[in-house]
Amino acid sequence: MLREEHHFLDTETVEKVSRTFKALADPTRIKILHLLSQEECHVNHIADVLELTQSAISHQLAYLKNAHLVKARRRGKTVYYSCADQHVLKLLQMTIEHQKCS
Amino acid sequence: MLREEHHFLDTETVEKVSRTFKALADPTRIKILHLLSQEECHVNHIADVLELTQSAISHQLAYLKNAHLVKARRRGKTVYYSCADQHVLKLLQMTIEHQKCS
DNA sequence: AGAACATATGAACATATGATCATATATTAA
DNA sequence: TTAATATATGATCATATGTTCATATGTTCT
């Protein structure tokens, strides 16, 4: 196929797509999203369940929030997080499922 | 939900899933896979079309081959690459499509 | 065998990433 | 207001990542 016959992705699309996959490319973030797909959780609960420090979790939640993959809700001292992007959640679940049977 | 009531992903699954997403998390690899989804290509053609060096392309193809996402076929001096994982290709295409309409 | 071409690969380098530690901020209770 | 609790955040550090340059390997043609 000649150069001009190809279908090209514009830079912006490529960047956005790579950002989406980057968010899903880290074990801690995968575990967090998988947990939040089961229920809304507060920060310390996530840290307890996943056996990671509060700081590590908080940093990753900030990352995920910035990427619009989770949303936060404050209730007194506690901040509850939940999934905010069903499409990305679906990508994750598809990939987990596919992994299991391969 | 209590710690023991959660559905946990085992370490191996998380690692594999994150490796899959990592492969898709780089702009160059996204462009290569998108190109290979259109046709089998040889290394220099990919480099020409994407306007990147032969070395950069070759390194990324080695990465993708190692991850079993592409396969290679030699024909004389030329090596032709093509996609080897329809599932991962589907993930990529879904994400590209979703990106466009959002 | 030697030249020419296509691809692969190792080293080096700059940047990105993720965890930890210390500390800041926010909220509630005493 | 002070103490206690929950979360956020900046700095630091070790490691990972992606590109480039130089060069090696593999193949074909003369």
mmCIF file of N, CA, C and O in Angstrom, chain A residues 8 26 41 91 100:
data_model
loop_
_atom_site.group_PDB
_atom_site.id
_atom_site.type_symbol
_atom_site.label_atom_id
_atom_site.label_comp_id
_atom_site.label_asym_id
_atom_site.label_seq_id
_atom_site.Cartn_x
_atom_site.Cartn_y
_atom_site.Cartn_z
ATOM 1 N N PHE A 8 -4.573 6.906 8.240
ATOM 2 C CA PHE A 8 -3.710 7.376 9.309
ATOM 3 C C PHE A 8 -4.517 7.789 10.531
ATOM 4 O O PHE A 8 -5.628 8.296 10.403
ATOM 5 N N ASP A 26 -0.566 -0.507 34.627
ATOM 6 C CA ASP A 26 0.146 -0.666 35.895
ATOM 7 C C ASP A 26 -0.622 -1.585 36.849
ATOM 8 O O ASP A 26 -1.829 -1.408 37.053
ATOM 9 N N CYS A 41 -15.226 2.460 47.224
ATOM 10 C CA CYS A 41 -14.323 2.234 48.366
ATOM 11 C C CYS A 41 -13.691 3.543 48.812
ATOM 12 O O CYS A 41 -13.497 4.445 48.013
ATOM 13 N N LEU A 91 -12.928 -2.563 28.879
ATOM 14 C CA LEU A 91 -11.633 -2.966 28.307
ATOM 15 C C LEU A 91 -10.879 -3.835 29.296
ATOM 16 O O LEU A 91 -10.324 -4.876 28.954
ATOM 17 N N LYS A 100 -7.579 -15.183 31.283
ATOM 18 C CA LYS A 100 -7.879 -16.423 31.997
ATOM 19 C C LYS A 100 -7.958 -17.625 31.075
ATOM 20 O O LYS A 100 -7.468 -18.700 31.379
#
